[in-house]
mmCIF file of C-alpha atoms and ligand atoms in Angstrom:
data_model
loop_
_atom_site.group_PDB
_atom_site.id
_atom_site.type_symbol
_atom_site.label_atom_id
_atom_site.label_comp_id
_atom_site.label_asym_id
_atom_site.label_seq_id
_atom_site.Cartn_x
_atom_site.Cartn_y
_atom_site.Cartn_z
ATOM 1 C CA UNK A 1 -26.420 5.504 5.676
ATOM 2 C CA UNK A 2 -26.409 2.388 7.354
ATOM 3 C CA UNK A 3 -22.916 0.990 6.978
ATOM 4 C CA UNK A 4 -23.437 -1.831 5.010
ATOM 5 C CA UNK A 5 -25.488 -0.173 2.085
ATOM 6 C CA UNK A 6 -23.511 -0.243 -0.675
ATOM 7 C CA UNK A 7 -22.329 3.955 -0.284
ATOM 8 C CA UNK A 8 -21.554 2.822 3.898
ATOM 9 C CA UNK A 9 -19.144 0.380 2.670
ATOM 10 C CA UNK A 10 -17.383 2.690 0.269
ATOM 11 C CA UNK A 11 -18.649 2.114 -3.242
ATOM 12 C CA UNK A 12 -17.962 5.263 -4.948
ATOM 13 C CA UNK A 13 -18.610 6.564 -9.309
ATOM 14 C CA UNK A 14 -14.938 4.729 -9.928
ATOM 15 C CA UNK A 15 -16.755 1.190 -9.497
ATOM 16 C CA UNK A 16 -19.996 1.886 -10.612
ATOM 17 C CA UNK A 17 -18.456 2.623 -14.494
ATOM 18 C CA UNK A 18 -17.216 -0.833 -14.165
ATOM 19 C CA UNK A 19 -20.470 -2.526 -14.565
ATOM 20 C CA UNK A 20 -21.773 -3.962 -17.683
ATOM 21 C CA UNK A 21 -24.902 -2.404 -18.444
ATOM 22 C CA UNK A 22 -27.605 -4.943 -17.315
ATOM 23 C CA UNK A 23 -25.171 -6.714 -15.119
ATOM 24 C CA UNK A 24 -26.779 -9.213 -13.244
ATOM 25 C CA UNK A 25 -23.108 -10.290 -10.491
ATOM 26 C CA UNK A 26 -23.945 -8.636 -6.979
ATOM 27 C CA UNK A 27 -21.138 -6.304 -5.639
ATOM 28 C CA UNK A 28 -19.159 -6.646 -2.546
ATOM 29 C CA UNK A 29 -16.371 -5.465 -0.573
ATOM 30 C CA UNK A 30 -13.328 -7.738 0.732
ATOM 31 C CA UNK A 31 -13.449 -8.048 4.566
ATOM 32 C CA UNK A 32 -11.212 -11.121 5.293
ATOM 33 C CA UNK A 33 -9.004 -13.110 2.976
ATOM 34 C CA UNK A 34 -8.399 -16.842 3.985
ATOM 35 C CA UNK A 35 -7.180 -19.887 2.260
ATOM 36 C CA UNK A 36 -10.037 -21.370 0.330
ATOM 37 C CA UNK A 37 -12.505 -18.079 0.760
ATOM 38 C CA UNK A 38 -12.998 -14.825 1.010
ATOM 39 C CA UNK A 39 -15.495 -12.779 3.125
ATOM 40 C CA UNK A 40 -17.431 -9.893 1.822
ATOM 41 C CA UNK A 41 -20.013 -7.606 3.002
ATOM 42 C CA UNK A 42 -22.452 -6.619 2.984
ATOM 43 C CA UNK A 43 -22.984 -10.104 4.575
ATOM 44 C CA UNK A 44 -20.639 -11.054 6.056
ATOM 45 C CA UNK A 45 -20.871 -13.525 2.903
ATOM 46 C CA UNK A 46 -18.527 -16.751 2.168
ATOM 47 C CA UNK A 47 -17.171 -16.604 -1.210
ATOM 48 C CA UNK A 48 -15.121 -19.212 -3.213
ATOM 49 C CA UNK A 49 -12.659 -17.553 -5.328
ATOM 50 C CA UNK A 50 -11.989 -19.632 -8.619
ATOM 51 C CA UNK A 51 -8.615 -18.095 -9.538
ATOM 52 C CA UNK A 52 -7.353 -18.943 -6.141
ATOM 53 C CA UNK A 53 -7.804 -16.233 -3.417
ATOM 54 C CA UNK A 54 -4.426 -14.448 -4.005
ATOM 55 C CA UNK A 55 -5.505 -12.714 -6.355
ATOM 56 C CA UNK A 56 -7.195 -10.472 -3.740
ATOM 57 C CA UNK A 57 -6.883 -8.229 -1.180
ATOM 58 C CA UNK A 58 -8.356 -6.565 2.042
ATOM 59 C CA UNK A 59 -10.913 -3.968 -0.175
ATOM 60 C CA UNK A 60 -11.303 -4.940 -2.648
ATOM 61 C CA UNK A 61 -14.306 -4.737 -4.833
ATOM 62 C CA UNK A 62 -16.129 -7.664 -6.888
ATOM 63 C CA UNK A 63 -18.883 -8.706 -8.552
ATOM 64 C CA UNK A 64 -20.159 -12.615 -7.296
ATOM 65 C CA UNK A 65 -22.749 -14.614 -8.131
ATOM 66 C CA UNK A 66 -24.213 -15.552 -4.324
ATOM 67 C CA UNK A 67 -21.484 -18.303 -4.572
ATOM 68 C CA UNK A 68 -18.381 -17.487 -6.390
ATOM 69 C CA UNK A 69 -16.117 -14.349 -6.814
ATOM 70 C CA UNK A 70 -16.206 -13.630 -10.351
ATOM 71 C CA UNK A 71 -14.816 -10.007 -11.434
ATOM 72 C CA UNK A 72 -12.317 -8.146 -9.308
ATOM 73 C CA UNK A 73 -13.558 -4.245 -9.314
ATOM 74 C CA UNK A 74 -10.402 -2.353 -10.711
ATOM 75 C CA UNK A 75 -9.069 -0.792 -7.137
ATOM 76 C CA UNK A 76 -9.330 3.861 -6.149
ATOM 77 C CA UNK A 77 -5.658 3.153 -4.986
ATOM 78 C CA UNK A 78 -4.290 0.089 -4.333
ATOM 79 C CA UNK A 79 -0.986 -0.842 -1.677
ATOM 80 C CA UNK A 80 1.435 -3.388 -2.941
ATOM 81 C CA UNK A 81 5.095 -3.446 -1.415
ATOM 82 C CA UNK A 82 8.012 -5.954 -2.646
ATOM 83 C CA UNK A 83 7.228 -9.818 -1.229
ATOM 84 C CA UNK A 84 10.130 -11.181 -0.159
ATOM 85 C CA UNK A 85 8.934 -13.959 -1.581
ATOM 86 C CA UNK A 86 10.795 -15.279 -5.239
ATOM 87 C CA UNK A 87 7.035 -15.867 -6.732
ATOM 88 C CA UNK A 88 5.153 -13.230 -6.445
ATOM 89 C CA UNK A 89 7.789 -9.800 -6.233
ATOM 90 C CA UNK A 90 4.913 -7.094 -5.925
ATOM 91 C CA UNK A 91 2.485 -8.771 -3.138
ATOM 92 C CA UNK A 92 -1.126 -6.077 -2.502
ATOM 93 C CA UNK A 93 -1.132 -5.335 0.590
ATOM 94 C CA UNK A 94 -4.351 -3.226 0.912
ATOM 95 C CA UNK A 95 -7.458 -1.668 -2.141
ATOM 96 C CA UNK A 96 -9.873 1.165 -1.738
ATOM 97 C CA UNK A 97 -7.897 2.356 1.289
ATOM 98 C CA UNK A 98 -8.497 6.363 1.175
ATOM 99 C CA UNK A 99 -6.106 7.145 4.068
ATOM 100 C CA UNK A 100 -2.983 5.676 4.894
ATOM 101 C CA UNK A 101 -1.774 6.327 8.676
ATOM 102 C CA UNK A 102 1.957 6.198 8.957
ATOM 103 C CA UNK A 103 2.013 5.074 12.270
ATOM 104 C CA UNK A 104 5.553 6.507 14.252
ATOM 105 C CA UNK A 105 6.330 7.556 17.933
ATOM 106 C CA UNK A 106 7.884 10.358 19.804
ATOM 107 C CA UNK A 107 10.764 8.411 20.284
ATOM 108 C CA UNK A 108 14.096 6.553 19.169
ATOM 109 C CA UNK A 109 11.976 4.594 16.751
ATOM 110 C CA UNK A 110 10.845 8.233 14.536
ATOM 111 C CA UNK A 111 12.683 7.529 11.467
ATOM 112 C CA UNK A 112 13.058 9.965 8.390
ATOM 113 C CA UNK A 113 14.187 7.411 6.123
ATOM 114 C CA UNK A 114 11.241 4.997 7.160
ATOM 115 C CA UNK A 115 8.698 7.983 7.056
ATOM 116 C CA UNK A 116 9.618 8.788 3.243
ATOM 117 C CA UNK A 117 9.698 4.888 2.196
ATOM 118 C CA UNK A 118 6.095 4.692 3.355
ATOM 119 C CA UNK A 119 5.315 7.942 2.298
ATOM 120 C CA UNK A 120 6.211 6.966 -1.205
ATOM 121 C CA UNK A 121 4.432 3.852 -1.102
ATOM 122 C CA UNK A 122 1.220 5.661 0.178
ATOM 123 C CA UNK A 123 1.553 7.924 -2.435
ATOM 124 C CA UNK A 124 2.081 5.588 -4.828
ATOM 125 C CA UNK A 125 -0.914 3.776 -4.250
ATOM 126 C CA UNK A 126 -3.009 6.538 -4.572
ATOM 127 C CA UNK A 127 -3.567 7.489 -0.763
ATOM 128 C CA UNK A 128 -4.193 10.524 1.401
ATOM 129 C CA UNK A 129 -0.366 10.386 3.783
ATOM 130 C CA UNK A 130 -1.213 10.944 7.399
ATOM 131 C CA UNK A 131 1.872 10.821 10.239
ATOM 132 C CA UNK A 132 0.455 9.726 13.615
ATOM 133 C CA UNK A 133 3.534 10.401 16.263
ATOM 134 C CA UNK A 134 1.742 8.608 19.055
ATOM 135 C CA UNK A 135 3.258 8.168 22.733
ATOM 136 C CA UNK A 136 2.976 12.274 22.531
ATOM 137 C CA UNK A 137 2.389 11.561 26.173
ATOM 138 C CA UNK A 138 5.767 10.452 26.889
ATOM 139 C CA UNK A 139 8.014 13.821 25.342
ATOM 140 C CA UNK A 140 7.372 16.577 22.974
ATOM 141 C CA UNK A 141 5.866 15.655 19.887
ATOM 142 C CA UNK A 142 6.207 18.877 18.331
ATOM 143 C CA UNK A 143 10.132 18.117 16.444
ATOM 144 C CA UNK A 144 8.967 14.449 14.853
ATOM 145 C CA UNK A 145 5.971 16.648 13.622
ATOM 146 C CA UNK A 146 7.686 18.892 12.569
ATOM 147 C CA UNK A 147 10.403 16.870 10.411
ATOM 148 C CA UNK A 148 7.289 14.754 9.212
ATOM 149 C CA UNK A 149 5.653 17.642 7.300
ATOM 150 C CA UNK A 150 8.744 18.679 6.487
ATOM 151 C CA UNK A 151 8.499 15.777 4.271
ATOM 152 C CA UNK A 152 6.003 16.808 1.654
ATOM 153 C CA UNK A 153 3.387 19.350 1.302
ATOM 154 C CA UNK A 154 1.136 16.525 0.565
ATOM 155 C CA UNK A 155 1.303 14.985 4.007
ATOM 156 C CA UNK A 156 -1.211 15.758 7.318
ATOM 157 C CA UNK A 157 0.889 14.918 10.301
ATOM 158 C CA UNK A 158 -0.963 14.779 14.020
ATOM 159 C CA UNK A 159 0.353 13.962 17.589
ATOM 160 C CA UNK A 160 -1.647 11.824 20.108
ATOM 161 C CA UNK A 161 -1.318 9.487 22.815
ATOM 162 C CA UNK A 162 -3.185 6.878 21.368
ATOM 163 C CA UNK A 163 -3.996 5.278 25.262
ATOM 164 C CA UNK A 164 -6.525 7.901 25.313
ATOM 165 C CA UNK A 165 -9.311 7.284 23.518
ATOM 166 C CA UNK A 166 -11.086 10.309 22.655
ATOM 167 C CA UNK A 167 -7.320 11.536 21.900
ATOM 168 C CA UNK A 168 -7.504 8.483 19.804
ATOM 169 C CA UNK A 169 -10.735 9.007 17.955
ATOM 170 C CA UNK A 170 -9.167 12.688 16.552
ATOM 171 C CA UNK A 171 -8.243 9.901 13.995
ATOM 172 C CA UNK A 172 -12.086 10.087 13.191
ATOM 173 C CA UNK A 173 -12.918 12.414 10.394
ATOM 174 C CA UNK A 174 -10.639 9.531 8.230
ATOM 175 C CA UNK A 175 -12.625 6.627 9.378
ATOM 176 C CA UNK A 176 -16.354 8.373 8.725
ATOM 177 C CA UNK A 177 -18.961 7.055 6.615
ATOM 178 C CA UNK A 178 -17.789 5.190 3.194
ATOM 179 C CA UNK A 179 -14.079 5.745 4.219
ATOM 180 C CA UNK A 180 -11.583 3.608 4.890
ATOM 181 C CA UNK A 181 -8.523 4.125 7.090
ATOM 182 C CA UNK A 182 -5.505 1.576 7.483
ATOM 183 C CA UNK A 183 -2.047 1.668 9.593
ATOM 184 C CA UNK A 184 1.048 0.654 9.103
ATOM 185 C CA UNK A 185 4.072 1.505 10.785
ATOM 186 C CA UNK A 186 6.310 -0.338 12.890
ATOM 187 C CA UNK A 187 6.004 -2.924 15.513
ATOM 188 C CA UNK A 188 4.702 -1.112 19.387
ATOM 189 C CA UNK A 189 3.987 2.274 17.266
ATOM 190 C CA UNK A 190 0.589 2.124 18.874
ATOM 191 C CA UNK A 191 -1.791 0.474 15.859
ATOM 192 C CA UNK A 192 -3.328 -1.875 17.636
ATOM 193 C CA UNK A 193 -4.523 0.558 20.485
ATOM 194 C CA UNK A 194 -5.183 3.193 17.747
ATOM 195 C CA UNK A 195 -7.780 0.324 15.950
ATOM 196 C CA UNK A 196 -8.879 -0.550 18.933
ATOM 197 C CA UNK A 197 -9.407 2.977 19.864
ATOM 198 C CA UNK A 198 -11.163 3.512 16.270
ATOM 199 C CA UNK A 199 -13.693 0.740 16.238
ATOM 200 C CA UNK A 200 -14.480 0.216 20.029
ATOM 201 C CA UNK A 201 -12.850 -3.022 19.728
ATOM 202 C CA UNK A 202 -11.707 -4.253 23.684
ATOM 203 C CA UNK A 203 -8.234 -2.715 24.158
ATOM 204 C CA UNK A 204 -6.560 -6.400 24.008
ATOM 205 C CA UNK A 205 -3.061 -4.951 23.044
ATOM 206 C CA UNK A 206 -1.768 -6.673 24.853
ATOM 207 C CA UNK A 207 -3.276 -10.409 24.055
ATOM 208 C CA UNK A 208 -3.018 -9.911 20.555
ATOM 209 C CA UNK A 209 -0.198 -10.856 18.574
ATOM 210 C CA UNK A 210 0.674 -10.295 15.025
ATOM 211 C CA UNK A 211 2.753 -12.944 14.142
ATOM 212 C CA UNK A 212 3.940 -15.788 16.251
ATOM 213 C CA UNK A 213 7.754 -16.817 16.546
ATOM 214 C CA UNK A 214 8.057 -17.826 12.735
ATOM 215 C CA UNK A 215 6.801 -14.715 11.895
ATOM 216 C CA UNK A 216 3.417 -15.662 10.326
ATOM 217 C CA UNK A 217 0.614 -13.684 11.207
ATOM 218 C CA UNK A 218 -2.450 -15.255 13.306
ATOM 219 C CA UNK A 219 -6.078 -15.637 12.593
ATOM 220 C CA UNK A 220 -6.768 -11.797 13.236
ATOM 221 C CA UNK A 221 -4.465 -10.474 10.803
ATOM 222 C CA UNK A 222 -5.586 -8.120 8.728
ATOM 223 C CA UNK A 223 -9.109 -7.345 7.987
ATOM 224 C CA UNK A 224 -11.436 -4.859 7.332
ATOM 225 C CA UNK A 225 -12.903 -3.893 10.831
ATOM 226 C CA UNK A 226 -16.067 -0.977 11.330
ATOM 227 C CA UNK A 227 -14.934 2.193 12.937
ATOM 228 C CA UNK A 228 -16.921 4.406 15.249
ATOM 229 C CA UNK A 229 -17.053 6.677 13.103
ATOM 230 C CA UNK A 230 -18.634 4.989 10.904
ATOM 231 C CA UNK A 231 -16.324 4.189 7.815
ATOM 232 C CA UNK A 232 -13.704 1.639 8.413
ATOM 233 C CA UNK A 233 -9.801 0.500 9.900
ATOM 234 C CA UNK A 234 -7.342 -1.762 8.468
ATOM 235 C CA UNK A 235 -4.702 -2.581 11.008
ATOM 236 C CA UNK A 236 -2.068 -3.825 8.388
ATOM 237 C CA UNK A 237 0.088 -6.542 11.220
ATOM 238 C CA UNK A 238 3.100 -7.737 9.158
ATOM 239 C CA UNK A 239 4.390 -4.672 7.219
ATOM 240 C CA UNK A 240 7.655 -4.236 8.950
ATOM 241 C CA UNK A 241 9.600 -4.719 6.345
ATOM 242 C CA UNK A 242 8.058 -2.424 3.714
ATOM 243 C CA UNK A 243 10.323 -2.762 -0.030
ATOM 244 C CA UNK A 244 9.367 -0.722 -2.940
ATOM 245 C CA UNK A 245 8.756 -2.330 -5.889
ATOM 246 C CA UNK A 246 6.878 -0.364 -8.995
ATOM 247 C CA UNK A 247 6.845 2.968 -7.218
ATOM 248 C CA UNK A 248 8.814 5.347 -8.928
ATOM 249 C CA UNK A 249 6.026 8.182 -9.068
ATOM 250 C CA UNK A 250 5.774 8.035 -5.494
ATOM 251 C CA UNK A 251 9.283 8.020 -4.413
ATOM 252 C CA UNK A 252 9.257 11.002 -6.873
ATOM 253 C CA UNK A 253 6.385 12.253 -5.138
ATOM 254 C CA UNK A 254 7.983 12.205 -2.073
ATOM 255 C CA UNK A 255 11.266 13.963 -3.462
ATOM 256 C CA UNK A 256 9.753 16.183 -5.184
ATOM 257 C CA UNK A 257 11.871 19.155 -4.408
ATOM 258 C CA UNK A 258 14.982 17.507 -5.751
ATOM 259 C CA UNK A 259 13.349 16.383 -9.193
ATOM 260 C CA UNK A 260 12.269 20.144 -9.452
ATOM 261 C CA UNK A 261 16.116 21.404 -8.517
ATOM 262 C CA UNK A 262 17.625 18.445 -11.144
ATOM 263 C CA UNK A 263 15.131 19.822 -13.832
ATOM 264 C CA UNK A 264 17.326 22.910 -13.746
ATOM 265 C CA UNK A 265 20.910 21.125 -13.622
ATOM 266 C CA UNK A 266 22.585 22.223 -17.039
ATOM 267 C CA UNK A 267 22.717 18.670 -17.898
ATOM 268 C CA UNK A 268 19.299 16.916 -18.888
ATOM 269 C CA UNK A 269 21.325 13.422 -17.601
ATOM 270 C CA UNK A 270 23.050 15.183 -14.290
ATOM 271 C CA UNK A 271 24.071 12.686 -11.800
ATOM 272 C CA UNK A 272 24.734 15.477 -9.113
ATOM 273 C CA UNK A 273 28.010 14.152 -9.025
ATOM 274 C CA UNK A 274 29.754 17.179 -9.282
ATOM 275 C CA UNK A 275 28.928 18.395 -12.931
ATOM 276 C CA UNK A 276 29.041 21.829 -13.873
ATOM 277 C CA UNK A 277 25.817 23.547 -13.315
ATOM 278 C CA UNK A 278 24.368 21.276 -11.094
ATOM 279 C CA UNK A 279 21.602 22.977 -9.480
ATOM 280 C CA UNK A 280 21.801 20.313 -6.861
ATOM 281 C CA UNK A 281 24.879 20.394 -5.676
ATOM 282 C CA UNK A 282 24.602 24.549 -5.855
ATOM 283 C CA UNK A 283 21.167 24.041 -3.783
ATOM 284 C CA UNK A 284 22.952 21.973 -1.346
ATOM 285 C CA UNK A 285 25.800 24.546 -1.054
ATOM 286 C CA UNK A 286 23.843 27.301 0.029
ATOM 287 C CA UNK A 287 22.076 24.945 2.611
ATOM 288 C CA UNK A 288 18.597 24.685 1.016
ATOM 289 C CA UNK A 289 19.258 20.456 0.232
ATOM 290 C CA UNK A 290 20.134 18.504 3.452
ATOM 291 C CA UNK A 291 23.140 16.547 2.049
ATOM 292 C CA UNK A 292 21.491 13.709 4.035
ATOM 293 C CA UNK A 293 18.900 14.049 1.873
ATOM 294 C CA UNK A 294 19.719 14.060 -1.329
ATOM 295 C CA UNK A 295 21.990 10.557 0.009
ATOM 296 C CA UNK A 296 17.802 8.495 1.297
ATOM 297 C CA UNK A 297 17.019 10.279 -2.182
ATOM 298 C CA UNK A 298 19.895 8.291 -4.304
ATOM 299 C CA UNK A 299 19.427 4.814 -2.179
ATOM 300 C CA UNK A 300 15.351 4.949 -2.188
ATOM 301 C CA UNK A 301 15.503 5.266 -5.803
ATOM 302 C CA UNK A 302 18.354 3.348 -6.443
ATOM 303 C CA UNK A 303 16.650 0.111 -4.748
ATOM 304 C CA UNK A 304 12.844 1.234 -6.138
ATOM 305 C CA UNK A 305 14.862 1.281 -9.653
ATOM 306 C CA UNK A 306 16.313 -2.485 -8.746
ATOM 307 C CA UNK A 307 13.059 -4.089 -7.707
ATOM 308 C CA UNK A 308 10.976 -2.867 -10.287
ATOM 309 C CA UNK A 309 13.707 -3.606 -13.348
ATOM 310 C CA UNK A 310 13.650 -7.504 -12.146
ATOM 311 C CA UNK A 311 9.611 -7.421 -11.316
ATOM 312 C CA UNK A 312 9.945 -6.255 -15.808
ATOM 313 C CA UNK A 313 12.594 -8.783 -16.232
ATOM 314 C CA UNK A 314 10.716 -11.552 -14.986
ATOM 315 C CA UNK A 315 7.542 -10.639 -16.467
ATOM 316 C CA UNK A 316 9.316 -10.326 -19.590
ATOM 317 C CA UNK A 317 10.543 -13.573 -19.394
ATOM 318 C CA UNK A 318 7.213 -15.727 -18.573
ATOM 319 C CA UNK A 319 6.103 -13.640 -21.929
ATOM 320 C CA UNK A 320 8.655 -15.070 -23.811
ATOM 321 C CA UNK A 321 7.982 -18.430 -22.492
ATOM 322 C CA UNK A 322 4.478 -18.704 -23.004
ATOM 323 C CA UNK A 323 4.897 -17.479 -26.248
ATOM 324 C CA UNK A 324 7.450 -20.316 -27.476
ATOM 325 C CA UNK A 325 5.379 -22.666 -25.984
ATOM 326 C CA UNK A 326 2.586 -21.638 -28.187
ATOM 327 C CA UNK A 327 4.598 -21.458 -31.344
ATOM 328 C CA UNK A 328 5.645 -25.018 -29.672
ATOM 329 C CA UNK A 329 1.615 -26.289 -29.345
ATOM 330 C CA UNK A 330 0.819 -24.588 -33.017
ATOM 331 C CA UNK A 331 4.348 -26.690 -35.051
ATOM 332 C CA UNK A 332 2.323 -29.522 -32.759
ATOM 333 C CA UNK A 333 -0.718 -28.958 -34.535
ATOM 334 C CA UNK A 334 0.626 -28.010 -37.710
ATOM 335 C CA UNK A 335 2.605 -31.230 -37.841
ATOM 336 C CA UNK A 336 -0.354 -33.644 -36.372
ATOM 337 C CA UNK A 337 -2.206 -32.023 -39.495
ATOM 338 C CA UNK A 338 -0.039 -32.779 -41.488
ATOM 339 C CA UNK A 339 0.854 -28.753 -43.958
ATOM 340 C CA UNK A 340 -2.080 -29.178 -46.536
ATOM 341 C CA UNK A 341 -4.521 -29.373 -43.013
ATOM 342 C CA UNK A 342 -7.011 -26.506 -43.226
HETATM 343 N N1 GDP B 1 2.110 5.949 26.506
HETATM 344 C C1 GDP B 1 1.758 5.219 25.469
HETATM 345 N N2 GDP B 1 1.904 3.825 25.228
HETATM 346 C C2 GDP B 1 1.669 3.794 24.341
HETATM 347 C C3 GDP B 1 0.874 4.692 23.307
HETATM 348 N N3 GDP B 1 0.264 3.537 21.846
HETATM 349 C C4 GDP B 1 0.851 2.440 22.420
HETATM 350 N N4 GDP B 1 0.970 2.491 23.814
HETATM 351 C C5 GDP B 1 1.838 1.200 24.169
HETATM 352 O O1 GDP B 1 2.879 0.896 23.302
HETATM 353 C C6 GDP B 1 2.325 -0.762 23.143
HETATM 354 C C7 GDP B 1 1.808 -1.255 22.099
HETATM 355 O O2 GDP B 1 1.442 -0.963 20.935
HETATM 356 P P1 GDP B 1 0.408 -1.430 20.056
HETATM 357 O O3 GDP B 1 -0.865 -1.039 20.058
HETATM 358 O O4 GDP B 1 0.073 -2.772 20.374
HETATM 359 O O5 GDP B 1 1.451 -1.427 18.956
HETATM 360 P P2 GDP B 1 1.244 -1.947 18.068
HETATM 361 O O6 GDP B 1 3.031 -2.910 18.233
HETATM 362 O O7 GDP B 1 1.491 -0.579 16.511
HETATM 363 O O8 GDP B 1 -0.157 -2.498 17.803
HETATM 364 C C8 GDP B 1 1.047 -1.134 24.309
HETATM 365 O O9 GDP B 1 1.917 -1.813 25.209
HETATM 366 C C9 GDP B 1 0.636 0.336 24.362
HETATM 367 O O10 GDP B 1 -0.434 -0.074 25.577
HETATM 368 C C10 GDP B 1 0.540 5.891 23.517
HETATM 369 O O11 GDP B 1 0.595 6.539 22.887
HETATM 370 N N5 GDP B 1 1.438 6.086 24.379
HETATM 371 MG MG1 MG B 2 -0.591 -4.517 16.843
#
């Protein structure tokens, strides 16, 4: 299939079902987002987004009329994070990503709490989680791969030397025709090196600056790039800070072992803090559950609940405010027309 056919771009029945009967608008996928326009495929075609480009994420499918984006289709998967800004709180980072490669290195950069957090993000998004341990040429990656695999039966973990293009292309199965692979991870772990190997781009790692000194992204930021394997690769620069929001199900999936134990506690609302009949405490006593893992679960779950609570409060306030404004307008109309006006 040529890559620019809808199927080659990742179009599936999930999107086809969202079209109205006799739909006249054209489907396209967002490859790049700029302040004032979207670049979509097939094309590339520049589109205006009357509601602003902010509602779109790279990878979104939309319907357009040749000049303007008219409707965003509900994505199959959606990666979102807690935004640093006051206004948004939940930021859509990428849409319709099939596999999310969590890129980490076989050295001191490797961090279980960070892996668990990113894994929660991937599972919440609906993406297949891969853990890619780079720099396998510099140290034995086996202990790191083993730790990543132990995190969840849902994880596929592999080690490679990103500088060896052939080795890097072991990720090809996740970037084949119609598939989208995104890479996340700390700066310096090898995301750009991998992206270059997978796309055949000139290896210009050192020359590419993801962020300028002020932490803003340069124009080379987030974009769907064609992969040699026939699909799409998405490097996600500027994802160092990965706050979770509306990700309770992702957190629960990452810590499914603890949830399973908690279901066996005598008390339904057991806080696992010394209550009698606590299955979590029993598992720790037996050495089946690591206390550090319990602590990490508590911390991540608390943080997620807090952010989600804040988001929901904000939505509720906004709804209450618009209700007040509507009532106010209705009262004003009523007054102008007089109480007896039809
Ligand atoms: N030896 C070795 N160096 C690597 C590997 N992956 C990346 N690097 C080097 O690590 C540095 C950061 O890589 P880069 O791809 O820019 O990381 P990014 O910040 O995640 O995009 C570069 O100097 C790469 O050449 C690897 O697997 N082995
Ligand atoms: Mg990079």
